[in-house]
Coordinates of C-alpha atoms in Angstrom, one line a residue:
M1 CA 168.9 85.9 1.0
A2 CA 168.1 89.7 1.4
D3 CA 166.1 91.1 4.2
I4 CA 162.3 91.3 3.2
I5 CA 160.9 93.0 6.3
Q6 CA 160.7 96.7 6.3
L7 CA 159.0 99.5 8.3
L8 CA 155.9 100.9 7.0
P9 CA 155.9 104.6 6.1
D10 CA 153.9 106.9 8.6
H11 CA 151.1 107.8 6.1
V12 CA 150.7 104.1 5.2
A13 CA 150.4 103.1 8.9
N14 CA 148.1 105.9 9.4
Q15 CA 145.9 104.5 6.7
I16 CA 145.9 101.2 8.2
A17 CA 145.0 102.4 11.6
A18 CA 142.2 104.5 10.0
G19 CA 140.6 101.1 9.0
E20 CA 140.1 100.2 12.6
V21 CA 138.9 103.9 13.9
V22 CA 137.1 105.2 11.1
Q23 CA 134.6 102.8 9.2
R24 CA 132.2 105.6 8.0
P25 CA 131.3 109.2 8.6
A26 CA 129.6 108.3 12.0
S27 CA 132.9 107.1 13.4
V28 CA 134.3 110.7 12.6
V29 CA 131.5 112.3 14.3
K30 CA 131.8 110.0 17.5
E31 CA 135.6 110.8 17.9
L32 CA 135.2 114.6 17.5
L33 CA 132.3 115.0 19.8
E34 CA 134.2 113.0 22.3
N35 CA 137.1 115.3 22.0
A36 CA 134.9 118.3 22.5
I37 CA 133.5 116.7 25.7
D38 CA 137.0 116.0 27.1
A39 CA 137.9 119.8 26.5
Q40 CA 135.2 120.7 29.1
A41 CA 133.0 122.3 26.5
T42 CA 129.6 123.4 27.4
S43 CA 128.1 124.0 23.9
I44 CA 129.0 121.9 20.9
K45 CA 127.7 122.3 17.4
L46 CA 127.7 119.5 14.7
L47 CA 127.4 120.3 11.1
I48 CA 126.9 117.8 8.4
K49 CA 126.8 117.8 4.6
E50 CA 125.8 115.0 2.4
A51 CA 125.7 112.5 5.4
G52 CA 129.2 113.4 6.4
K53 CA 130.8 112.4 3.0
T54 CA 131.4 116.0 2.2
L55 CA 131.7 117.6 5.5
V56 CA 131.7 116.7 9.3
Q57 CA 132.3 119.9 11.5
V58 CA 132.5 120.2 15.2
I59 CA 132.6 123.5 17.0
D60 CA 133.0 123.8 20.6
N61 CA 133.7 126.4 23.3
G62 CA 136.1 124.2 25.2
S63 CA 139.5 124.9 26.5
G64 CA 141.2 125.0 23.1
M65 CA 144.9 124.2 22.3
S66 CA 148.1 126.0 22.0
A67 CA 149.9 126.1 18.4
T68 CA 152.3 123.4 19.5
D69 CA 149.4 121.2 21.0
A70 CA 147.5 121.6 17.9
R71 CA 150.4 120.2 15.8
L72 CA 151.2 117.7 18.0
S73 CA 147.6 116.3 18.3
F74 CA 147.7 114.8 14.7
E75 CA 150.7 112.8 15.5
R76 CA 150.2 109.0 16.3
H77 CA 149.7 107.9 19.9
A78 CA 150.1 111.6 21.0
T79 CA 147.7 112.2 23.8
S80 CA 147.2 114.2 27.0
K81 CA 145.0 111.7 28.7
I82 CA 147.4 109.0 30.0
R83 CA 151.0 109.1 31.2
S84 CA 151.6 105.5 32.0
A85 CA 150.2 101.9 31.3
D86 CA 148.5 102.0 34.9
D87 CA 146.4 105.2 33.8
L88 CA 144.5 102.8 31.4
F89 CA 142.7 101.5 34.5
Q90 CA 141.9 104.9 35.9
L91 CA 140.2 106.6 33.0
H92 CA 137.7 109.3 33.1
T93 CA 138.0 110.7 29.8
K94 CA 136.6 109.4 26.5
G95 CA 139.7 109.3 24.2
F96 CA 143.0 108.1 25.4
R97 CA 144.8 106.3 22.7
G98 CA 145.7 109.2 20.5
E99 CA 144.8 107.6 17.3
A100 CA 141.7 109.3 16.4
L101 CA 142.9 112.6 14.7
A102 CA 145.9 111.1 13.2
S103 CA 143.8 108.4 11.5
I104 CA 141.1 110.9 10.2
A105 CA 143.8 113.3 9.0
A106 CA 145.4 110.4 6.8
I107 CA 142.2 109.9 4.8
A108 CA 140.6 113.2 4.7
H109 CA 141.1 117.1 4.3
V110 CA 141.2 118.6 7.9
E111 CA 141.1 122.1 8.8
L112 CA 141.5 122.9 12.5
K113 CA 141.0 126.3 14.1
T114 CA 141.6 126.5 17.8
K115 CA 142.3 129.1 20.6
Q116 CA 142.9 129.1 24.3
E117 CA 141.0 131.4 26.7
D118 CA 144.2 133.5 27.6
D119 CA 145.6 133.7 24.1
E120 CA 144.7 136.8 21.9
V121 CA 144.9 134.8 18.6
G122 CA 144.6 131.2 17.7
T123 CA 146.0 128.6 15.3
N124 CA 144.7 127.5 11.8
L125 CA 146.0 124.2 10.7
I126 CA 145.3 122.5 7.4
I127 CA 146.1 118.8 6.8
E128 CA 145.6 116.8 3.6
G129 CA 146.4 113.0 3.7
S130 CA 148.6 113.3 6.8
E131 CA 150.6 116.2 5.2
I132 CA 150.5 119.4 6.9
V133 CA 149.9 122.2 4.1
S134 CA 149.9 125.3 6.2
Q135 CA 149.8 126.5 9.8
E136 CA 148.8 130.1 10.3
I137 CA 147.7 132.5 13.1
V138 CA 144.1 133.4 12.9
V139 CA 141.5 135.2 14.7
T140 CA 138.9 132.8 16.2
P141 CA 136.7 132.5 19.3
K142 CA 137.7 130.4 22.3
G143 CA 137.5 126.7 21.7
T144 CA 137.9 124.4 18.7
S145 CA 136.5 124.0 15.2
I146 CA 137.6 121.1 13.4
A147 CA 136.2 120.3 9.8
V148 CA 136.7 117.2 8.1
K149 CA 136.0 117.4 4.4
N150 CA 136.1 114.8 1.6
L151 CA 136.4 111.5 3.6
F152 CA 138.2 108.8 1.9
F153 CA 139.4 111.0 -0.8
N154 CA 142.7 109.1 -1.2
I155 CA 141.1 105.5 -0.7
P156 CA 138.4 105.4 -3.4
A157 CA 137.8 101.7 -2.5
R158 CA 136.8 102.6 1.0
R159 CA 134.5 105.4 -0.3
N160 CA 132.7 102.8 -2.7
F161 CA 131.8 100.9 0.5
L162 CA 129.9 103.7 1.9
K163 CA 126.0 103.2 1.8
S164 CA 123.5 105.8 0.7
N165 CA 123.1 109.2 2.3
Q166 CA 120.0 107.9 4.3
V167 CA 121.9 105.0 5.7
E168 CA 125.0 107.1 6.6
L169 CA 122.8 109.9 8.1
R170 CA 121.0 107.3 10.2
H171 CA 124.4 106.1 11.7
I172 CA 125.4 109.7 12.5
I173 CA 122.2 110.2 14.3
D174 CA 122.7 107.1 16.3
E175 CA 126.1 108.2 17.5
F176 CA 124.8 111.7 18.2
H177 CA 122.1 110.1 20.4
R178 CA 124.6 107.9 22.2
V179 CA 126.9 111.1 23.3
T180 CA 124.1 113.5 24.0
L181 CA 122.3 111.1 26.2
A182 CA 125.5 110.5 28.2
H183 CA 125.9 114.2 28.8
P184 CA 122.6 116.0 29.4
G185 CA 124.5 119.0 31.1
I186 CA 125.9 119.9 27.6
H187 CA 124.1 121.9 25.1
F188 CA 124.1 120.1 21.7
M189 CA 123.2 121.2 18.2
M190 CA 123.0 119.4 14.9
Y191 CA 122.6 120.6 11.4
H192 CA 122.4 118.6 8.1
N193 CA 122.7 120.4 4.7
G194 CA 121.9 123.6 6.5
N195 CA 118.5 122.2 8.3
E196 CA 118.5 122.1 12.1
L197 CA 117.8 118.4 13.2
F198 CA 118.4 118.7 16.8
N199 CA 118.6 121.4 19.3
L200 CA 119.2 120.0 23.0
P201 CA 119.5 122.6 25.7
E202 CA 121.3 121.9 28.9
S203 CA 118.7 119.7 31.0
N204 CA 118.3 116.9 33.3
Y205 CA 118.5 113.3 32.1
R206 CA 114.6 112.7 31.7
Q207 CA 114.2 116.0 29.7
R208 CA 117.1 115.1 27.5
I209 CA 115.4 111.7 26.6
V210 CA 112.3 113.6 26.0
N211 CA 114.0 116.2 23.7
I212 CA 115.5 113.6 21.6
F213 CA 112.5 111.2 21.4
G214 CA 109.5 113.3 21.6
N215 CA 107.2 114.6 24.2
K216 CA 105.1 111.3 24.2
T217 CA 108.1 109.5 25.8
N218 CA 107.7 111.1 29.0
E219 CA 104.6 109.0 30.0
K220 CA 106.5 105.9 29.1
L221 CA 109.4 106.2 31.4
V222 CA 109.8 104.3 34.8
P223 CA 112.7 105.5 37.1
V224 CA 115.3 103.1 38.2
N225 CA 117.6 104.0 41.0
E226 CA 120.0 101.8 43.0
D227 CA 123.0 102.5 45.0
T228 CA 125.2 99.7 46.1
E229 CA 129.1 99.3 46.9
V230 CA 129.5 97.7 43.5
L231 CA 127.3 99.5 41.3
K232 CA 125.2 102.6 41.0
I233 CA 122.2 102.7 38.6
S234 CA 120.3 105.6 37.5
G235 CA 118.0 106.0 34.7
F236 CA 114.7 104.9 33.2
V237 CA 113.1 101.9 31.5
G238 CA 110.1 102.0 29.3
K239 CA 106.8 100.6 30.2
P240 CA 106.0 97.2 28.8
E241 CA 102.9 98.3 26.9
Y242 CA 105.1 100.8 24.7
A243 CA 107.7 98.1 23.9
K244 CA 108.8 98.4 20.2
K245 CA 109.7 95.8 17.5
T246 CA 113.1 97.5 17.3
R247 CA 115.9 97.8 19.5
G248 CA 116.6 101.5 18.7
E249 CA 115.8 102.6 22.3
Q250 CA 118.3 100.5 24.4
F251 CA 121.0 102.5 25.8
F252 CA 123.8 101.4 28.5
F253 CA 126.3 103.9 29.7
V254 CA 129.1 102.9 31.9
N255 CA 130.7 105.9 33.6
D256 CA 129.2 108.3 30.9
R257 CA 130.6 106.0 28.1
F258 CA 127.9 104.2 25.6
I259 CA 128.6 100.3 25.6
K260 CA 127.0 97.3 23.9
N261 CA 126.6 94.2 26.3
A262 CA 124.4 91.2 25.4
Y263 CA 124.8 89.8 28.8
L264 CA 123.6 92.9 30.7
N265 CA 120.8 93.1 27.9
H266 CA 119.7 89.7 28.9
A267 CA 119.5 91.0 32.5
I268 CA 116.8 93.6 31.4
N269 CA 114.9 91.0 29.4
S270 CA 114.9 88.8 32.4
A271 CA 113.3 91.6 34.5
F272 CA 110.7 92.0 32.0
D273 CA 109.8 88.5 31.7
G274 CA 106.2 87.9 31.1
L275 CA 105.5 91.4 30.5
L276 CA 106.5 91.9 26.9
K277 CA 104.6 90.6 23.8
D278 CA 106.3 88.3 21.5
G279 CA 108.8 90.0 19.1
T280 CA 108.9 93.2 20.9
H281 CA 111.9 94.7 23.0
A282 CA 111.8 96.8 26.1
S283 CA 113.3 100.3 26.0
Y284 CA 116.0 101.4 28.6
F285 CA 118.2 104.5 29.2
L286 CA 120.4 103.3 32.2
N287 CA 123.6 105.0 33.5
L288 CA 125.9 102.5 35.4
T289 CA 128.6 103.7 37.5
V290 CA 131.3 101.4 38.6
D291 CA 135.1 101.7 39.9
P292 CA 137.2 102.4 36.7
Q293 CA 139.8 99.8 38.1
T294 CA 137.1 97.1 37.6
I295 CA 136.6 97.5 34.0
D296 CA 138.9 97.3 31.0
I297 CA 137.8 99.7 28.2
N298 CA 140.9 99.1 25.8
I299 CA 139.7 96.0 24.3
H300 CA 138.0 97.1 21.3
P301 CA 138.8 99.9 18.7
T302 CA 135.6 101.7 18.9
K303 CA 135.6 101.3 22.8
T304 CA 131.9 100.3 22.6
E305 CA 132.7 97.0 24.3
I306 CA 133.9 96.7 28.0
K307 CA 135.2 93.9 29.9
F308 CA 133.9 93.8 33.7
D309 CA 135.8 92.3 36.5
D310 CA 132.6 90.7 38.0
E311 CA 129.7 90.4 35.5
H312 CA 127.6 88.1 37.5
T313 CA 127.0 90.5 40.5
L314 CA 126.2 93.3 38.0
Y315 CA 123.7 91.1 36.3
A316 CA 121.9 90.3 39.5
I317 CA 122.0 93.8 40.9
L318 CA 120.7 95.1 37.5
R319 CA 117.9 92.6 37.1
A320 CA 116.8 93.1 40.7
S321 CA 116.8 96.9 40.5
V322 CA 114.6 97.0 37.3
K323 CA 112.3 94.3 38.6
H324 CA 111.7 96.4 41.7
S325 CA 111.2 99.7 39.7
L326 CA 108.5 97.8 37.6
G327 CA 106.8 96.5 40.9
Q328 CA 107.2 99.8 42.7
F329 CA 105.3 101.8 40.2
N330 CA 102.5 99.2 39.8
I331 CA 103.9 98.1 36.3
A332 CA 104.3 94.3 37.2
P333 CA 102.1 92.2 39.7
V334 CA 103.8 92.0 43.1
L335 CA 103.0 90.4 46.4
D336 CA 102.0 93.1 48.9
F337 CA 102.6 92.3 52.6
D338 CA 101.7 95.7 53.9
R339 CA 99.1 95.6 56.6
D340 CA 95.6 96.5 55.8
A341 CA 93.9 98.8 58.2
Q342 CA 90.4 97.4 57.7
L343 CA 91.7 94.0 59.5
D344 CA 92.7 95.9 62.7
T345 CA 90.6 95.2 65.9
P346 CA 87.9 98.0 66.3
Y347 CA 88.8 100.6 68.7
N348 CA 86.2 100.0 71.3
Y349 CA 87.4 96.3 71.7
K350 CA 91.1 97.1 71.7
D351 CA 91.7 96.9 75.3
K352 CA 89.0 94.4 76.5
G353 CA 90.1 91.0 77.8
V354 CA 89.1 87.8 76.2
S355 CA 86.3 85.9 78.1
T356 CA 86.0 82.0 78.1
P357 CA 82.5 81.1 76.6
Q358 CA 80.3 78.9 79.0
I359 CA 79.0 75.9 77.7
E360 CA 76.4 73.7 79.4
V361 CA 76.7 70.0 79.2
D362 CA 74.3 67.2 80.5
R363 CA 76.9 64.8 81.8
D364 CA 73.9 62.1 82.4
F365 CA 72.8 61.9 78.8
N366 CA 72.9 58.4 77.4
P367 CA 71.6 58.1 73.8
F368 CA 71.3 54.4 74.1
Q369 CA 68.6 54.4 76.9
E370 CA 65.0 54.3 76.0
Q371 CA 63.3 57.7 75.7
N372 CA 61.0 57.2 78.7
N373 CA 63.6 56.3 81.1
F374 CA 65.6 59.2 79.9
K375 CA 62.8 61.5 80.7
E376 CA 62.6 60.5 84.3
Q377 CA 66.2 60.9 85.0
R378 CA 66.7 64.4 83.9
S379 CA 65.2 67.5 85.5
S380 CA 62.5 69.4 83.8
K381 CA 64.8 72.4 82.7
Q382 CA 67.3 70.1 81.1
A383 CA 64.3 68.2 79.4
T384 CA 63.3 71.4 77.9
A385 CA 66.8 72.2 76.6
F386 CA 67.5 68.7 75.1
K387 CA 64.2 67.4 74.2
K388 CA 63.9 66.4 70.4
Q389 CA 60.8 67.4 68.9
T390 CA 59.4 64.5 66.8
P391 CA 56.3 65.2 64.7
S392 CA 53.4 62.9 65.8
S393 CA 51.7 62.5 62.3
W394 CA 55.0 61.5 60.5
D395 CA 53.1 58.9 58.6
S396 CA 51.1 61.7 56.9
L397 CA 54.2 62.8 55.1
Y398 CA 54.4 59.6 52.7
V399 CA 50.6 59.5 52.0
G400 CA 50.0 59.5 48.2
L401 CA 53.6 59.4 47.4
E402 CA 53.4 56.1 45.6
S403 CA 50.3 57.0 43.7
K404 CA 51.7 60.3 42.7
G405 CA 54.9 58.6 41.4
T406 CA 53.0 56.0 39.2
Q407 CA 50.8 58.8 37.8
S408 CA 53.9 60.9 36.9
Q409 CA 55.7 57.8 35.3
Q410 CA 52.6 57.1 33.2
E411 CA 52.3 60.5 32.1
F412 CA 56.2 60.8 31.0
T413 CA 55.8 57.5 28.9
S414 CA 52.8 58.6 27.1
V415 CA 54.7 61.9 25.7
Q416 CA 54.9 62.1 22.0
F417 CA 57.3 64.3 19.9
E418 CA 56.1 66.1 16.9
T419 CA 58.4 65.7 13.8
E420 CA 58.7 67.8 10.6
E421 CA 58.2 66.1 7.2
K422 CA 61.6 65.8 5.7
T423 CA 61.9 67.4 2.2
A424 CA 64.8 67.6 -0.1
S425 CA 67.0 70.8 0.5
I426 CA 67.4 73.2 -2.5
F427 CA 71.1 74.2 -1.0
N428 CA 73.7 72.0 0.1
D429 CA 73.7 71.3 3.9
D430 CA 76.4 72.6 6.2
K431 CA 77.4 69.1 7.0
A432 CA 77.5 68.1 3.5
L433 CA 79.8 70.9 2.7
E434 CA 82.1 69.9 5.6
N435 CA 82.3 66.4 4.1
S436 CA 83.0 67.6 0.7
K437 CA 85.7 70.2 1.5
S438 CA 88.8 70.1 -0.7
T439 CA 91.3 71.6 1.9
Y440 CA 92.3 70.8 5.3
Q441 CA 94.3 72.9 7.9
L442 CA 97.0 71.1 9.6
H443 CA 98.4 72.2 13.1
N444 CA 97.1 75.9 12.3
K445 CA 100.1 76.3 10.1
Y446 CA 99.8 74.3 6.8
I447 CA 96.9 74.0 4.3
V448 CA 96.7 70.6 2.6
S449 CA 94.5 70.3 -0.6
T450 CA 94.3 67.6 -3.2
I451 CA 95.6 67.8 -6.9
K452 CA 95.4 65.3 -9.8
S453 CA 98.8 64.1 -9.3
G454 CA 98.7 63.9 -5.3
M455 CA 98.7 66.4 -2.5
L456 CA 99.5 70.1 -2.1
V457 CA 100.7 71.5 1.3
L458 CA 100.9 75.3 1.6
D459 CA 102.5 77.3 4.4
Q460 CA 99.8 79.8 5.2
H461 CA 101.9 82.7 6.5
R462 CA 104.2 82.6 3.5
S463 CA 101.5 82.2 0.9
H464 CA 99.5 85.1 2.3
Q465 CA 102.7 87.2 2.3
R466 CA 103.1 86.6 -1.3
V467 CA 99.4 87.4 -2.1
L468 CA 99.5 90.6 -0.1
Y469 CA 102.9 91.5 -1.5
E470 CA 101.8 91.6 -5.0
D471 CA 98.6 93.2 -4.3
F472 CA 100.3 96.1 -2.4
L473 CA 103.0 96.4 -5.1
Q474 CA 100.4 96.8 -7.9
H475 CA 98.6 99.5 -5.9
I476 CA 101.8 101.4 -5.4
T477 CA 102.9 101.0 -9.0
V478 CA 99.5 101.8 -10.7
K479 CA 98.9 104.5 -7.9
E480 CA 95.3 103.5 -7.7
S481 CA 94.1 102.2 -4.6
V482 CA 90.8 102.0 -2.4
S483 CA 90.9 103.6 0.9
Q484 CA 88.5 103.1 3.9
Q485 CA 87.8 106.4 5.9
L486 CA 88.0 106.3 9.6
L487 CA 85.1 107.7 11.8
F488 CA 87.6 108.8 14.1
P489 CA 91.2 109.6 13.0
I490 CA 94.1 107.8 14.4
E491 CA 96.9 110.0 16.1
L492 CA 100.4 108.1 16.4
H493 CA 103.4 109.7 18.0
F494 CA 106.9 109.0 16.9
S495 CA 110.4 110.4 17.3
T496 CA 111.8 113.1 15.0
Q497 CA 113.9 110.3 13.3
E498 CA 110.9 108.1 12.6
I499 CA 108.7 111.0 11.4
D500 CA 111.5 111.8 8.8
I501 CA 111.2 108.1 7.6
I502 CA 107.4 108.4 7.4
N503 CA 107.8 111.6 5.1
Q504 CA 110.1 109.8 2.8
V505 CA 107.8 107.0 2.1
K506 CA 104.5 109.0 2.6
E507 CA 103.7 109.2 -1.0
D508 CA 104.0 105.4 -1.6
L509 CA 101.9 104.9 1.6
E510 CA 99.1 107.1 0.1
H511 CA 99.2 105.0 -3.1
T512 CA 98.5 101.9 -0.9
G513 CA 95.4 103.7 0.7
F514 CA 96.8 105.5 3.7
V515 CA 95.3 109.0 4.1
F516 CA 97.6 111.5 6.1
S517 CA 95.5 114.5 7.3
N518 CA 98.1 115.9 9.4
V519 CA 101.9 115.3 10.0
T520 CA 103.8 117.1 12.6
K521 CA 107.2 116.9 14.0
E522 CA 106.2 114.4 16.8
S523 CA 102.8 112.9 15.5
V524 CA 101.0 111.6 12.6
E525 CA 97.1 111.8 12.2
I526 CA 95.6 109.1 9.7
S527 CA 92.0 109.5 8.5
G528 CA 92.0 106.6 6.0
V529 CA 93.6 103.1 5.6
P530 CA 93.6 100.5 3.0
V531 CA 90.8 98.0 2.9
S532 CA 92.8 95.2 4.0
V533 CA 94.5 97.0 7.0
P534 CA 92.4 96.8 10.3
A535 CA 92.3 100.1 12.1
S536 CA 93.9 98.5 15.2
E537 CA 96.8 97.3 13.1
V538 CA 98.0 100.7 11.8
S539 CA 100.5 101.4 14.5
V540 CA 102.0 97.8 14.1
V541 CA 102.3 98.3 10.2
L542 CA 104.1 101.7 10.6
E543 CA 106.5 100.4 13.4
Q544 CA 107.3 97.4 11.4
L545 CA 107.8 99.7 8.3
I546 CA 110.2 101.9 10.2
S547 CA 112.2 99.1 11.5
D548 CA 112.6 97.5 8.1
I549 CA 113.7 100.9 6.7
E550 CA 116.1 101.6 9.4
N551 CA 117.7 98.2 9.0
E552 CA 117.4 97.9 5.3
V553 CA 117.1 101.4 3.8
P554 CA 117.0 101.1 -0.1
D555 CA 119.8 102.4 -1.8
S556 CA 119.8 104.1 -5.3
H557 CA 119.7 100.5 -6.9
F558 CA 116.8 99.3 -4.7
S559 CA 113.1 100.2 -5.0
S560 CA 111.4 101.9 -2.1
A561 CA 108.1 100.7 -3.3
D562 CA 109.3 97.0 -3.0
L563 CA 110.5 97.5 0.5
L564 CA 107.2 99.0 1.4
A565 CA 105.2 96.3 -0.1
K566 CA 107.4 93.7 1.7
S567 CA 107.1 95.3 5.0
M568 CA 103.2 95.8 5.0
A569 CA 102.8 92.1 3.8
K570 CA 105.0 90.8 6.7
S571 CA 102.9 92.8 9.3
L572 CA 99.5 91.9 7.8
A573 CA 99.9 88.3 6.7
V574 CA 98.1 85.4 8.5
K575 CA 100.2 84.3 11.4
T576 CA 101.2 80.8 12.1
G577 CA 98.7 79.4 14.7
Q578 CA 95.8 81.2 13.4
T579 CA 92.7 79.1 12.5
L580 CA 91.2 79.5 9.0
T581 CA 87.8 78.4 7.9
V582 CA 87.2 76.3 4.9
P583 CA 86.2 79.2 2.5
E584 CA 89.2 81.2 3.9
Q585 CA 91.5 78.1 3.0
E586 CA 90.3 77.9 -0.6
H587 CA 90.4 81.5 -1.1
L588 CA 94.0 81.5 0.0
V589 CA 94.9 78.6 -2.4
N590 CA 93.1 80.2 -5.3
S591 CA 94.9 83.6 -4.7
L592 CA 98.3 82.2 -4.1
F593 CA 98.1 80.5 -7.8
G594 CA 96.7 83.6 -9.2
C595 CA 100.1 85.3 -8.3
K596 CA 102.9 85.9 -10.8
E597 CA 105.5 84.1 -8.6
P598 CA 103.5 81.6 -6.5
N599 CA 106.5 79.5 -5.6
M600 CA 108.5 81.9 -3.4
S601 CA 107.4 84.4 -0.7
P602 CA 108.8 88.0 -1.0
F603 CA 111.7 87.0 1.3
N604 CA 112.6 84.0 -1.0
K605 CA 111.0 81.2 1.0
T606 CA 109.2 78.3 -0.4
T607 CA 105.4 78.8 -0.1
F608 CA 104.3 75.3 -1.0
I609 CA 105.3 71.7 -1.7
T610 CA 103.6 68.9 -3.7
L611 CA 103.6 65.2 -2.8
S612 CA 102.9 62.9 -5.8
V613 CA 101.0 59.6 -5.4
D614 CA 104.1 57.6 -6.4
E615 CA 106.1 59.3 -3.5
L616 CA 103.3 58.3 -1.1
D617 CA 103.4 55.1 -2.2
K618 CA 107.1 54.5 -1.5
K619 CA 106.5 55.8 1.9
F620 CA 104.4 52.3 2.4
V621 CA 107.0 50.0 0.7

């Protein structure tokens, strides 16, 4: 039988490797930014077109490469970061495998311009699908400029799996945030379709966070600093009252490398135990510095997961440090054992000695002797001190008591109460209405109502979601809604990315009844809200809407109005555990069966069930 195993060609092997390294344009952004940082760049510019599908370009002022290194950098497993396998446990750089550029070049058109500081001219290299098209000498400034064009041009199936431009841009911005937060000492700029999205100058860590997430973030941060032999922690956590429904502001950096770790995240949640509302997540921006020999980075293709040598110790230190910071800055209640100066001994009595109190005792006192004999045995001085004053006319205290009691008892028995004449009421009595109610609330979760065939049981939360969903969807579609003007406008602060999301759905929000009086880069001023939205719930509704759009951005085949109506209905629907009056229960039942699709909630969950009399009879067989 002939041999059937053969070696793959290099271009096929590169395309397979690209499947691990490059999932979407954000993966290219991450690899190129990390290469620029490893090149000791102090200024890095990121240019994006059509969410990275057309162009991803990174320009830096780093050390640059020679002509030979530029050619060799696109070969598989060619790297300047390690020399032996032992170097994998002494890593101080971002990239080390030598797979990124080779994988990117296999599935895109790549143009590289690079020059070292001592060279007069640089190198221009053009690669298409792992094939080098040209290599020329070019005049270019110091550093490296690498442009990745037409991603997945030779793998159309992979290109079809890319999401909409909004989704891909959000992933790129997430990667940009992770890299820029880890390196506040580098100047970063980002442009999308010619528009500047971020310009982050060199700054300290706190200022970098504020520049990315808005000026309002500054008052939300609580410093965390701890230095031990095992772990060094620095950074900030967010105050509990500013906790969000999303996990977008949770960042762990280990040796300046962004990681995801559910175990360490649990340590943070444990430190915030009892301080957060249900459904909210704390924000944190923490830098962890550990010995490189105690971690293994080479366990995941994207290097976002790290294996620690002793996770339990890190968990305990991290939890204690965060809890200490929250208590130190009066965020969490703590026991204070500090000395109170008001409890100190007064200055005048500080050096005085303690004197024993003198107590005079009559040792001859006998309570069982008669009073006359007792008087004769003690002196006149002692008699004055211990004599008991007995009233001489004690009988007078009880004079007339019996007669008064008899009189008061007679007066009490002779009291008569006035009563009104009972007349027939025109309207139904509240008690009668209570007895004649057609609905009943069970465990503040279900509404039970009677029907001809048996019994109806509604889930109050899901049913109200369906009612609100169809109401909001009609307002958005018809573009006619009633708005309630606010006496004092509400000003809400968001990050640049969140403001961009609000601008995308601003028109649809206005159709539901929101009135935006002013929208800036960091804040939104609202002067009117829909009638069904309380003013206190406006921030909750918008935060939930932003969260839903970030996690489920509508593609071209999906209606943004539908997503908006779903998000608002989820935020404003009656919650499980909320008590409803009888009229509210009846109104919810009637409103549900006035909907077009009463059987299902907007999220395809059952809203009600029916139990016939026959089914109930079978239960008692």
